[in-house]
PDB file of C-alpha atoms and ligand atoms in Angstrom:
ATOM      1  CA  MET A 422       0.000   0.000   0.000  1.00  0.00           C
ATOM      2  CA  LYS A 423       2.787   2.356   0.993  1.00  0.00           C
ATOM      3  CA  ARG A 424       4.772   1.423  -2.104  1.00  0.00           C
ATOM      4  CA  THR A 425       1.778   2.001  -4.330  1.00  0.00           C
ATOM      5  CA  ARG A 426       1.201   5.451  -2.965  1.00  0.00           C
ATOM      6  CA  LEU A 427       4.833   6.410  -3.388  1.00  0.00           C
ATOM      7  CA  ALA A 428       4.859   5.052  -6.914  1.00  0.00           C
ATOM      8  CA  VAL A 429       1.727   7.016  -7.794  1.00  0.00           C
ATOM      9  CA  MET A 430       3.254  10.110  -6.300  1.00  0.00           C
ATOM     10  CA  ALA A 431       6.467   9.545  -8.238  1.00  0.00           C
ATOM     11  CA  ALA A 432       4.516   9.317 -11.474  1.00  0.00           C
ATOM     12  CA  ALA A 433       2.603  12.456 -10.605  1.00  0.00           C
ATOM     13  CA  VAL A 434       5.750  14.441  -9.949  1.00  0.00           C
ATOM     14  CA  ALA A 435       7.443  13.244 -13.125  1.00  0.00           C
ATOM     15  CA  LEU A 436       4.448  14.106 -15.290  1.00  0.00           C
ATOM     16  CA  THR A 437       3.884  17.474 -13.731  1.00  0.00           C
ATOM     17  CA  LEU A 438       7.352  18.801 -13.904  1.00  0.00           C
ATOM     18  CA  GLY A 439       7.830  17.399 -17.373  1.00  0.00           C
ATOM     19  CA  ALA A 440       4.682  19.209 -18.467  1.00  0.00           C
ATOM     20  CA  CYS A 441       5.607  22.510 -16.828  1.00  0.00           C
ATOM     21  CA  GLY A 442       9.132  22.511 -18.200  1.00  0.00           C
ATOM     22  CA  ASN A 443      10.403  25.311 -16.061  1.00  0.00           C
ATOM     23  CA  ALA A 444       9.246  25.489 -12.455  1.00  0.00           C
ATOM     24  CA  GLY A 445       9.907  29.223 -12.554  1.00  0.00           C
ATOM     25  CA  GLU A 446       6.934  29.583 -14.902  1.00  0.00           C
ATOM     26  CA  GLU A 447       4.445  28.063 -12.455  1.00  0.00           C
ATOM     27  CA  ASP A 448       1.423  30.055 -11.277  1.00  0.00           C
ATOM     28  CA  THR A 449       2.685  31.673  -8.069  1.00  0.00           C
ATOM     29  CA  ASP A 450      -0.756  31.739  -6.383  1.00  0.00           C
ATOM     30  CA  PRO A 451      -2.672  28.634  -7.433  1.00  0.00           C
ATOM     31  CA  VAL A 452      -4.609  28.029  -4.190  1.00  0.00           C
ATOM     32  CA  GLU A 453      -7.362  30.369  -3.026  1.00  0.00           C
ATOM     33  CA  ASN A 454      -6.935  31.143   0.650  1.00  0.00           C
ATOM     34  CA  ASP A 455      -9.312  33.332   2.623  1.00  0.00           C
ATOM     35  CA  VAL A 456      -6.961  35.653   4.474  1.00  0.00           C
ATOM     36  CA  ALA A 457      -8.665  36.188   7.845  1.00  0.00           C
ATOM     37  CA  ALA A 458      -9.476  39.913   8.268  1.00  0.00           C
ATOM     38  CA  ASP A 459      -9.431  40.043  12.082  1.00  0.00           C
ATOM     39  CA  ALA A 460      -7.094  37.117  12.706  1.00  0.00           C
ATOM     40  CA  ALA A 461      -5.382  38.512  15.817  1.00  0.00           C
ATOM     41  CA  SER A 462      -8.681  38.620  17.733  1.00  0.00           C
ATOM     42  CA  GLN A 463      -9.124  34.875  17.202  1.00  0.00           C
ATOM     43  CA  PHE A 464      -6.011  33.910  19.174  1.00  0.00           C
ATOM     44  CA  GLU A 465      -5.480  33.984  22.905  1.00  0.00           C
ATOM     45  CA  ASP A 466      -3.296  36.663  24.425  1.00  0.00           C
ATOM     46  CA  GLY A 467       0.250  35.534  24.992  1.00  0.00           C
ATOM     47  CA  THR A 468       0.270  33.021  22.143  1.00  0.00           C
ATOM     48  CA  ARG A 469       2.823  33.190  19.350  1.00  0.00           C
ATOM     49  CA  MET A 470      -0.078  33.049  16.869  1.00  0.00           C
ATOM     50  CA  LYS A 471      -1.486  36.300  18.258  1.00  0.00           C
ATOM     51  CA  GLU A 472       1.936  37.970  18.173  1.00  0.00           C
ATOM     52  CA  ILE A 473       2.509  36.983  14.547  1.00  0.00           C
ATOM     53  CA  ALA A 474      -1.038  37.959  13.532  1.00  0.00           C
ATOM     54  CA  GLU A 475      -0.588  41.371  15.188  1.00  0.00           C
ATOM     55  CA  ALA A 476       2.775  41.854  13.464  1.00  0.00           C
ATOM     56  CA  GLY A 477       1.109  41.165  10.105  1.00  0.00           C
ATOM     57  CA  THR A 478       4.150  39.401   8.729  1.00  0.00           C
ATOM     58  CA  VAL A 479       5.791  36.013   9.226  1.00  0.00           C
ATOM     59  CA  LYS A 480       9.236  34.637   8.383  1.00  0.00           C
ATOM     60  CA  ILE A 481       9.050  31.275   6.672  1.00  0.00           C
ATOM     61  CA  GLY A 482      12.010  29.099   5.720  1.00  0.00           C
ATOM     62  CA  VAL A 483      11.642  27.239   2.420  1.00  0.00           C
ATOM     63  CA  LYS A 484      14.012  25.715  -0.106  1.00  0.00           C
ATOM     64  CA  PHE A 485      14.737  27.828  -3.208  1.00  0.00           C
ATOM     65  CA  ASP A 486      16.226  25.114  -5.437  1.00  0.00           C
ATOM     66  CA  GLN A 487      13.751  22.231  -5.332  1.00  0.00           C
ATOM     67  CA  PRO A 488      11.259  22.485  -8.224  1.00  0.00           C
ATOM     68  CA  GLY A 489       7.747  21.341  -7.291  1.00  0.00           C
ATOM     69  CA  LEU A 490       8.378  21.756  -3.539  1.00  0.00           C
ATOM     70  CA  GLY A 491      10.191  25.034  -2.859  1.00  0.00           C
ATOM     71  CA  PHE A 492      11.630  26.924  -5.790  1.00  0.00           C
ATOM     72  CA  LYS A 493      12.547  30.565  -6.379  1.00  0.00           C
ATOM     73  CA  ALA A 494      14.660  31.640  -9.297  1.00  0.00           C
ATOM     74  CA  ALA A 495      16.763  34.803  -9.036  1.00  0.00           C
ATOM     75  CA  GLY A 496      14.528  37.756  -9.856  1.00  0.00           C
ATOM     76  CA  GLN A 497      11.321  35.871  -9.078  1.00  0.00           C
ATOM     77  CA  ASP A 498       9.216  37.553  -6.327  1.00  0.00           C
ATOM     78  CA  GLN A 499       7.402  34.602  -4.862  1.00  0.00           C
ATOM     79  CA  PRO A 500       8.589  31.020  -4.480  1.00  0.00           C
ATOM     80  CA  THR A 501       6.465  28.143  -5.834  1.00  0.00           C
ATOM     81  CA  GLY A 502       5.866  24.537  -4.834  1.00  0.00           C
ATOM     82  CA  PHE A 503       3.865  22.293  -2.545  1.00  0.00           C
ATOM     83  CA  ASP A 504       5.799  23.251   0.628  1.00  0.00           C
ATOM     84  CA  VAL A 505       5.258  26.917  -0.263  1.00  0.00           C
ATOM     85  CA  GLU A 506       1.498  26.400  -0.680  1.00  0.00           C
ATOM     86  CA  MET A 507       1.271  24.674   2.723  1.00  0.00           C
ATOM     87  CA  ALA A 508       3.102  27.676   4.228  1.00  0.00           C
ATOM     88  CA  LYS A 509       0.716  30.159   2.582  1.00  0.00           C
ATOM     89  CA  ILE A 510      -2.255  28.237   4.007  1.00  0.00           C
ATOM     90  CA  ALA A 511      -0.854  28.633   7.545  1.00  0.00           C
ATOM     91  CA  ALA A 512      -0.064  32.316   6.953  1.00  0.00           C
ATOM     92  CA  ALA A 513      -3.614  33.004   5.700  1.00  0.00           C
ATOM     93  CA  LYS A 514      -4.986  31.568   8.955  1.00  0.00           C
ATOM     94  CA  LEU A 515      -2.846  34.185  10.737  1.00  0.00           C
ATOM     95  CA  GLY A 516      -4.344  36.912   8.530  1.00  0.00           C
ATOM     96  CA  ILE A 517      -1.196  37.227   6.423  1.00  0.00           C
ATOM     97  CA  ALA A 518      -1.386  37.277   2.624  1.00  0.00           C
ATOM     98  CA  ALA A 519       1.312  35.644   0.472  1.00  0.00           C
ATOM     99  CA  GLU A 520       2.890  38.993  -0.450  1.00  0.00           C
ATOM    100  CA  ASP A 521       3.369  39.795   3.254  1.00  0.00           C
ATOM    101  CA  ILE A 522       5.324  36.626   3.995  1.00  0.00           C
ATOM    102  CA  GLU A 523       9.063  37.068   4.369  1.00  0.00           C
ATOM    103  CA  TRP A 524      10.498  34.055   2.532  1.00  0.00           C
ATOM    104  CA  VAL A 525      13.886  32.975   3.880  1.00  0.00           C
ATOM    105  CA  GLU A 526      16.030  30.532   1.928  1.00  0.00           C
ATOM    106  CA  THR A 527      16.678  27.543   4.116  1.00  0.00           C
ATOM    107  CA  ILE A 528      19.110  24.704   3.428  1.00  0.00           C
ATOM    108  CA  SER A 529      18.894  21.325   5.139  1.00  0.00           C
ATOM    109  CA  ASP A 530      21.646  22.014   7.643  1.00  0.00           C
ATOM    110  CA  ASN A 531      20.330  25.336   8.989  1.00  0.00           C
ATOM    111  CA  ARG A 532      16.688  24.410   9.629  1.00  0.00           C
ATOM    112  CA  GLU A 533      17.132  23.657  13.355  1.00  0.00           C
ATOM    113  CA  PRO A 534      19.398  26.674  14.102  1.00  0.00           C
ATOM    114  CA  PHE A 535      17.084  28.977  12.133  1.00  0.00           C
ATOM    115  CA  LEU A 536      14.154  27.835  14.294  1.00  0.00           C
ATOM    116  CA  GLN A 537      16.104  27.939  17.551  1.00  0.00           C
ATOM    117  CA  GLN A 538      17.505  31.429  16.871  1.00  0.00           C
ATOM    118  CA  GLY A 539      14.247  32.886  15.580  1.00  0.00           C
ATOM    119  CA  THR A 540      15.659  33.568  12.096  1.00  0.00           C
ATOM    120  CA  VAL A 541      12.386  32.022  10.888  1.00  0.00           C
ATOM    121  CA  ASP A 542       9.024  31.402  12.553  1.00  0.00           C
ATOM    122  CA  PHE A 543       8.300  28.274  10.528  1.00  0.00           C
ATOM    123  CA  VAL A 544      10.158  25.829   8.316  1.00  0.00           C
ATOM    124  CA  PHE A 545       8.324  24.265   5.357  1.00  0.00           C
ATOM    125  CA  ALA A 546      11.318  22.775   3.552  1.00  0.00           C
ATOM    126  CA  SER A 547      11.066  19.051   2.685  1.00  0.00           C
ATOM    127  CA  TYR A 548      11.586  18.669   6.439  1.00  0.00           C
ATOM    128  CA  SER A 549      11.262  15.082   7.656  1.00  0.00           C
ATOM    129  CA  ILE A 550       9.850  14.535  11.110  1.00  0.00           C
ATOM    130  CA  THR A 551      12.320  12.550  13.221  1.00  0.00           C
ATOM    131  CA  ASP A 552      12.570  11.737  16.927  1.00  0.00           C
ATOM    132  CA  GLU A 553      16.021  13.309  17.031  1.00  0.00           C
ATOM    133  CA  ARG A 554      14.868  16.609  15.506  1.00  0.00           C
ATOM    134  CA  ARG A 555      11.879  16.656  17.826  1.00  0.00           C
ATOM    135  CA  THR A 556      14.258  16.808  20.805  1.00  0.00           C
ATOM    136  CA  ILE A 557      15.432  20.294  19.742  1.00  0.00           C
ATOM    137  CA  VAL A 558      12.648  21.820  17.610  1.00  0.00           C
ATOM    138  CA  GLY A 559       8.901  21.438  17.288  1.00  0.00           C
ATOM    139  CA  GLN A 560       7.642  19.479  14.277  1.00  0.00           C
ATOM    140  CA  ALA A 561       3.956  19.219  13.340  1.00  0.00           C
ATOM    141  CA  GLY A 562       2.543  16.998  10.588  1.00  0.00           C
ATOM    142  CA  PRO A 563       3.179  15.089   8.440  1.00  0.00           C
ATOM    143  CA  TYR A 564       1.492  16.864   5.531  1.00  0.00           C
ATOM    144  CA  PHE A 565       3.197  14.753   2.879  1.00  0.00           C
ATOM    145  CA  LEU A 566       4.873  11.337   2.543  1.00  0.00           C
ATOM    146  CA  THR A 567       7.774  10.428   0.296  1.00  0.00           C
ATOM    147  CA  GLY A 568      10.744   8.031   0.296  1.00  0.00           C
ATOM    148  CA  GLN A 569      14.438   8.107  -0.482  1.00  0.00           C
ATOM    149  CA  GLN A 570      15.662   7.032  -3.939  1.00  0.00           C
ATOM    150  CA  LEU A 571      18.638   7.554  -6.269  1.00  0.00           C
ATOM    151  CA  LEU A 572      19.161   9.962  -9.178  1.00  0.00           C
ATOM    152  CA  VAL A 573      21.577   8.887 -11.917  1.00  0.00           C
ATOM    153  CA  THR A 574      22.452   9.770 -15.508  1.00  0.00           C
ATOM    154  CA  LYS A 575      20.493   7.852 -18.110  1.00  0.00           C
ATOM    155  CA  ASP A 576      23.558   5.884 -19.257  1.00  0.00           C
ATOM    156  CA  SER A 577      24.292   4.685 -15.683  1.00  0.00           C
ATOM    157  CA  ASP A 578      24.377   0.999 -14.665  1.00  0.00           C
ATOM    158  CA  ILE A 579      23.102   1.874 -11.181  1.00  0.00           C
ATOM    159  CA  ALA A 580      19.567   0.535 -10.722  1.00  0.00           C
ATOM    160  CA  ASP A 581      19.097   0.635  -6.959  1.00  0.00           C
ATOM    161  CA  ILE A 582      20.747   0.934  -3.561  1.00  0.00           C
ATOM    162  CA  ASP A 583      22.460  -2.488  -3.924  1.00  0.00           C
ATOM    163  CA  ASP A 584      24.531  -1.073  -6.778  1.00  0.00           C
ATOM    164  CA  VAL A 585      26.145   1.686  -4.685  1.00  0.00           C
ATOM    165  CA  GLN A 586      27.470  -0.427  -1.791  1.00  0.00           C
ATOM    166  CA  GLY A 587      30.876   1.013  -0.865  1.00  0.00           C
ATOM    167  CA  GLU A 588      30.494   3.665  -3.595  1.00  0.00           C
ATOM    168  CA  GLU A 589      30.345   7.429  -3.229  1.00  0.00           C
ATOM    169  CA  VAL A 590      26.825   8.892  -3.365  1.00  0.00           C
ATOM    170  CA  CYS A 591      26.186  12.588  -3.040  1.00  0.00           C
ATOM    171  CA  SER A 592      23.582  14.140  -0.759  1.00  0.00           C
ATOM    172  CA  VAL A 593      23.223  17.095   1.606  1.00  0.00           C
ATOM    173  CA  THR A 594      24.713  17.773   5.033  1.00  0.00           C
ATOM    174  CA  GLY A 595      22.151  17.802   7.842  1.00  0.00           C
ATOM    175  CA  SER A 596      19.632  15.673   5.923  1.00  0.00           C
ATOM    176  CA  THR A 597      18.187  12.306   6.811  1.00  0.00           C
ATOM    177  CA  SER A 598      19.196  11.278   3.282  1.00  0.00           C
ATOM    178  CA  LEU A 599      22.921  11.399   4.052  1.00  0.00           C
ATOM    179  CA  SER A 600      22.645   9.279   7.198  1.00  0.00           C
ATOM    180  CA  ASN A 601      20.176   6.833   5.602  1.00  0.00           C
ATOM    181  CA  VAL A 602      22.420   6.176   2.607  1.00  0.00           C
ATOM    182  CA  GLU A 603      25.433   5.615   4.847  1.00  0.00           C
ATOM    183  CA  GLU A 604      23.429   3.155   6.949  1.00  0.00           C
ATOM    184  CA  ALA A 605      22.448   1.447   3.704  1.00  0.00           C
ATOM    185  CA  GLY A 606      26.132   0.786   2.896  1.00  0.00           C
ATOM    186  CA  ALA A 607      27.211   3.630   0.588  1.00  0.00           C
ATOM    187  CA  ILE A 608      29.794   6.355   1.213  1.00  0.00           C
ATOM    188  CA  GLY A 609      27.843   9.603   1.584  1.00  0.00           C
ATOM    189  CA  ARG A 610      29.336  12.887   0.328  1.00  0.00           C
ATOM    190  CA  GLY A 611      27.511  15.870   1.761  1.00  0.00           C
ATOM    191  CA  PHE A 612      27.060  19.154  -0.106  1.00  0.00           C
ATOM    192  CA  GLU A 613      25.178  22.263   1.060  1.00  0.00           C
ATOM    193  CA  THR A 614      22.294  22.010  -1.387  1.00  0.00           C
ATOM    194  CA  TYR A 615      20.672  19.407  -3.572  1.00  0.00           C
ATOM    195  CA  SER A 616      21.199  21.490  -6.705  1.00  0.00           C
ATOM    196  CA  GLN A 617      24.980  21.398  -6.081  1.00  0.00           C
ATOM    197  CA  CYS A 618      24.718  17.656  -5.721  1.00  0.00           C
ATOM    198  CA  ARG A 619      22.687  17.338  -8.939  1.00  0.00           C
ATOM    199  CA  ASP A 620      25.381  19.323 -10.763  1.00  0.00           C
ATOM    200  CA  GLN A 621      27.975  16.798  -9.576  1.00  0.00           C
ATOM    201  CA  VAL A 622      25.940  14.034 -11.186  1.00  0.00           C
ATOM    202  CA  LEU A 623      25.334  16.020 -14.381  1.00  0.00           C
ATOM    203  CA  ASP A 624      29.074  16.792 -14.629  1.00  0.00           C
ATOM    204  CA  GLY A 625      29.969  13.137 -14.088  1.00  0.00           C
ATOM    205  CA  ALA A 626      31.990  13.950 -10.936  1.00  0.00           C
ATOM    206  CA  ILE A 627      29.825  11.582  -8.832  1.00  0.00           C
ATOM    207  CA  ASP A 628      27.761   8.700 -10.229  1.00  0.00           C
ATOM    208  CA  SER A 629      24.590   9.135  -8.151  1.00  0.00           C
ATOM    209  CA  MET A 630      22.796  11.366  -5.684  1.00  0.00           C
ATOM    210  CA  THR A 631      20.184  10.486  -3.103  1.00  0.00           C
ATOM    211  CA  THR A 632      17.337  12.146  -1.238  1.00  0.00           C
ATOM    212  CA  ASP A 633      13.509  12.176  -1.160  1.00  0.00           C
ATOM    213  CA  GLY A 634      11.969  10.866  -4.392  1.00  0.00           C
ATOM    214  CA  SER A 635       9.827  14.009  -4.574  1.00  0.00           C
ATOM    215  CA  ILE A 636      12.988  16.171  -4.787  1.00  0.00           C
ATOM    216  CA  LEU A 637      14.797  13.895  -7.248  1.00  0.00           C
ATOM    217  CA  LEU A 638      11.852  13.720  -9.619  1.00  0.00           C
ATOM    218  CA  GLY A 639      11.882  17.511  -9.876  1.00  0.00           C
ATOM    219  CA  TYR A 640      15.490  17.435 -11.069  1.00  0.00           C
ATOM    220  CA  ALA A 641      14.866  14.526 -13.441  1.00  0.00           C
ATOM    221  CA  ALA A 642      11.930  16.413 -14.955  1.00  0.00           C
ATOM    222  CA  GLU A 643      14.127  19.469 -15.564  1.00  0.00           C
ATOM    223  CA  ASN A 644      16.696  17.319 -17.390  1.00  0.00           C
ATOM    224  CA  PRO A 645      14.607  14.470 -18.834  1.00  0.00           C
ATOM    225  CA  ASP A 646      17.179  13.542 -21.492  1.00  0.00           C
ATOM    226  CA  GLU A 647      20.036  13.230 -19.001  1.00  0.00           C
ATOM    227  CA  LEU A 648      18.718  12.212 -15.567  1.00  0.00           C
ATOM    228  CA  GLU A 649      16.421   9.557 -14.120  1.00  0.00           C
ATOM    229  CA  VAL A 650      15.226   8.368 -10.725  1.00  0.00           C
ATOM    230  CA  VAL A 651      15.918   4.681 -10.035  1.00  0.00           C
ATOM    231  CA  GLY A 652      15.187   2.041  -7.394  1.00  0.00           C
ATOM    232  CA  GLU A 653      12.394   1.484  -4.923  1.00  0.00           C
ATOM    233  CA  PRO A 654      12.167   3.947  -2.030  1.00  0.00           C
ATOM    234  CA  PHE A 655      14.430   2.724   0.806  1.00  0.00           C
ATOM    235  CA  SER A 656      13.058   4.990   3.543  1.00  0.00           C
ATOM    236  CA  GLU A 657       9.804   6.621   4.503  1.00  0.00           C
ATOM    237  CA  GLU A 658      10.056  10.384   4.941  1.00  0.00           C
ATOM    238  CA  ARG A 659       7.207  12.060   6.835  1.00  0.00           C
ATOM    239  CA  ILE A 660       7.374  15.694   5.779  1.00  0.00           C
ATOM    240  CA  GLY A 661       6.347  18.141   8.480  1.00  0.00           C
ATOM    241  CA  MET A 662       6.397  21.758   9.625  1.00  0.00           C
ATOM    242  CA  GLY A 663       9.087  23.129  11.933  1.00  0.00           C
ATOM    243  CA  PHE A 664       8.546  25.652  14.734  1.00  0.00           C
ATOM    244  CA  SER A 665      10.377  26.722  17.899  1.00  0.00           C
ATOM    245  CA  GLN A 666       9.982  24.692  21.080  1.00  0.00           C
ATOM    246  CA  ASP A 667       9.555  28.039  22.877  1.00  0.00           C
ATOM    247  CA  SER A 668       6.029  28.175  21.422  1.00  0.00           C
ATOM    248  CA  PRO A 669       4.540  24.675  21.693  1.00  0.00           C
ATOM    249  CA  GLU A 670       1.052  26.103  20.969  1.00  0.00           C
ATOM    250  CA  LEU A 671       2.138  26.385  17.335  1.00  0.00           C
ATOM    251  CA  CYS A 672       1.848  22.602  16.963  1.00  0.00           C
ATOM    252  CA  GLN A 673      -1.948  22.553  17.186  1.00  0.00           C
ATOM    253  CA  PHE A 674      -2.227  25.711  15.104  1.00  0.00           C
ATOM    254  CA  LEU A 675      -0.139  24.243  12.240  1.00  0.00           C
ATOM    255  CA  THR A 676      -1.889  20.879  12.481  1.00  0.00           C
ATOM    256  CA  ASP A 677      -5.313  22.568  12.287  1.00  0.00           C
ATOM    257  CA  SER A 678      -4.213  24.690   9.353  1.00  0.00           C
ATOM    258  CA  VAL A 679      -3.270  21.630   7.269  1.00  0.00           C
ATOM    259  CA  THR A 680      -6.260  19.585   8.492  1.00  0.00           C
ATOM    260  CA  GLU A 681      -8.644  22.354   7.394  1.00  0.00           C
ATOM    261  CA  ALA A 682      -6.928  22.466   3.997  1.00  0.00           C
ATOM    262  CA  GLN A 683      -7.225  18.681   3.678  1.00  0.00           C
ATOM    263  CA  ASP A 684     -10.935  18.902   4.493  1.00  0.00           C
ATOM    264  CA  ASP A 685     -11.870  21.867   2.289  1.00  0.00           C
ATOM    265  CA  GLY A 686      -9.897  20.786  -0.782  1.00  0.00           C
ATOM    266  CA  ARG A 687      -7.005  23.271  -0.663  1.00  0.00           C
ATOM    267  CA  TRP A 688      -4.490  20.510   0.142  1.00  0.00           C
ATOM    268  CA  ALA A 689      -5.559  18.693  -3.033  1.00  0.00           C
ATOM    269  CA  ASP A 690      -5.571  21.961  -5.029  1.00  0.00           C
ATOM    270  CA  ALA A 691      -2.036  22.651  -3.821  1.00  0.00           C
ATOM    271  CA  PHE A 692      -0.886  19.169  -4.813  1.00  0.00           C
ATOM    272  CA  GLN A 693      -2.496  19.401  -8.237  1.00  0.00           C
ATOM    273  CA  ALA A 694      -0.998  22.840  -8.925  1.00  0.00           C
ATOM    274  CA  THR A 695       2.525  21.785  -7.969  1.00  0.00           C
ATOM    275  CA  LEU A 696       3.549  18.127  -7.751  1.00  0.00           C
ATOM    276  CA  GLY A 697       0.458  16.871  -9.576  1.00  0.00           C
ATOM    277  CA  ALA A 698      -0.347  19.600 -12.125  1.00  0.00           C
ATOM    278  CA  SER A 699      -0.579  17.129 -14.988  1.00  0.00           C
ATOM    279  CA  GLY A 700      -3.846  15.787 -13.558  1.00  0.00           C
ATOM    280  CA  ALA A 701      -2.232  12.615 -12.208  1.00  0.00           C
ATOM    281  CA  GLU A 702      -4.027  11.043  -9.275  1.00  0.00           C
ATOM    282  CA  THR A 703      -3.763  12.999  -6.032  1.00  0.00           C
ATOM    283  CA  PRO A 704      -2.717  10.797  -3.086  1.00  0.00           C
ATOM    284  CA  ASP A 705      -4.771  10.542   0.093  1.00  0.00           C
ATOM    285  CA  PRO A 706      -3.495  13.174   2.517  1.00  0.00           C
ATOM    286  CA  PRO A 707      -1.565  11.599   5.379  1.00  0.00           C
ATOM    287  CA  ALA A 708      -2.961  11.486   8.921  1.00  0.00           C
ATOM    288  CA  MET A 709      -1.370  14.125  11.124  1.00  0.00           C
ATOM    289  CA  ASP A 710       0.343  13.265  14.420  1.00  0.00           C
ATOM    290  CA  PRO A 711      -1.462  14.431  17.564  1.00  0.00           C
ATOM    291  CA  CYS A 712       0.255  17.310  19.395  1.00  0.00           C
ATOM    292  CA  ALA A 713       1.597  16.589  22.871  1.00  0.00           C
TER     293      ALA A 713
HETATM  294  N1  LIG B 866      13.407  15.025   3.944  1.00  0.00           N
HETATM  295  C1  LIG B 866      14.797  14.839   4.247  1.00  0.00           C
HETATM  296  C2  LIG B 866      15.250  15.690   5.413  1.00  0.00           C
HETATM  297  O1  LIG B 866      14.498  16.435   5.969  1.00  0.00           O
HETATM  298  C3  LIG B 866      15.684  15.100   3.026  1.00  0.00           C
HETATM  299  C4  LIG B 866      15.358  16.361   2.270  1.00  0.00           C
HETATM  300  C5  LIG B 866      16.044  17.587   2.808  1.00  0.00           C
HETATM  301  O2  LIG B 866      17.182  17.513   3.250  1.00  0.00           O
HETATM  302  O3  LIG B 866      15.426  18.648   2.718  1.00  0.00           O
HETATM  303  O4  LIG B 866      16.372  15.597   5.833  1.00  0.00           O
END
């Protein structure tokens, strides 16, 4: 069942990004959110939600180099992607329109420090929920499920994780992908971003890269003649929303924001406009973890 869903999702991502061509050309506001007019009055005094709603702006960490999830080309005003749409849904519930969000580029390795230091209020950045991360930051969700695979050039002999035992595989520092691939028997080489890692594969400097299938399919779709995603997923990644442990009330707020979007169709609209824009089947939204 899990495999089927991941496979369907993989097909959806491949079709979408292939059809769009350039993620930079995506509609930057595909989901209609009602931006609450008097949001601050709906939250209790002393909560972080009320503070943010009163401020009228929110700092959200997203990836800028992952087409379909979080993507912002130089010169583009607003980022696009499924993570970005989930972030806009939460902001709207705080009374904040997309143009009033301060988007902060986040890489895998700085997500926890950015949350701990208050550089961002939220992280929506292909951010897997893990027990270890939950000891230092808050994580609500998951709002999306994916699994780790490999990206190779089309002329490669590598077909799955068995073919990279003892071989160098590139990934990103601070990601679950790097530790998972090392546990699976490969030699992980960590870069700062996934686009740097993809360039290593395109240049032939490293034979394969690894991370969430949803990220890899975006790169394959941008270079369909040169790159492909191979192998069955060898992990399950539960993608969630990061917040500071100083404000545990944000867990229920973020969970409610996604649950409402799942119920009223905006979650599906967001999927279809980003990872599933080709009209490929939209997966069932995942069940969210209860907040402590
Ligand atoms: N989802 C994995 C993680 O949070 C890999 C993707 C990423 O690094 O953003 O570590």
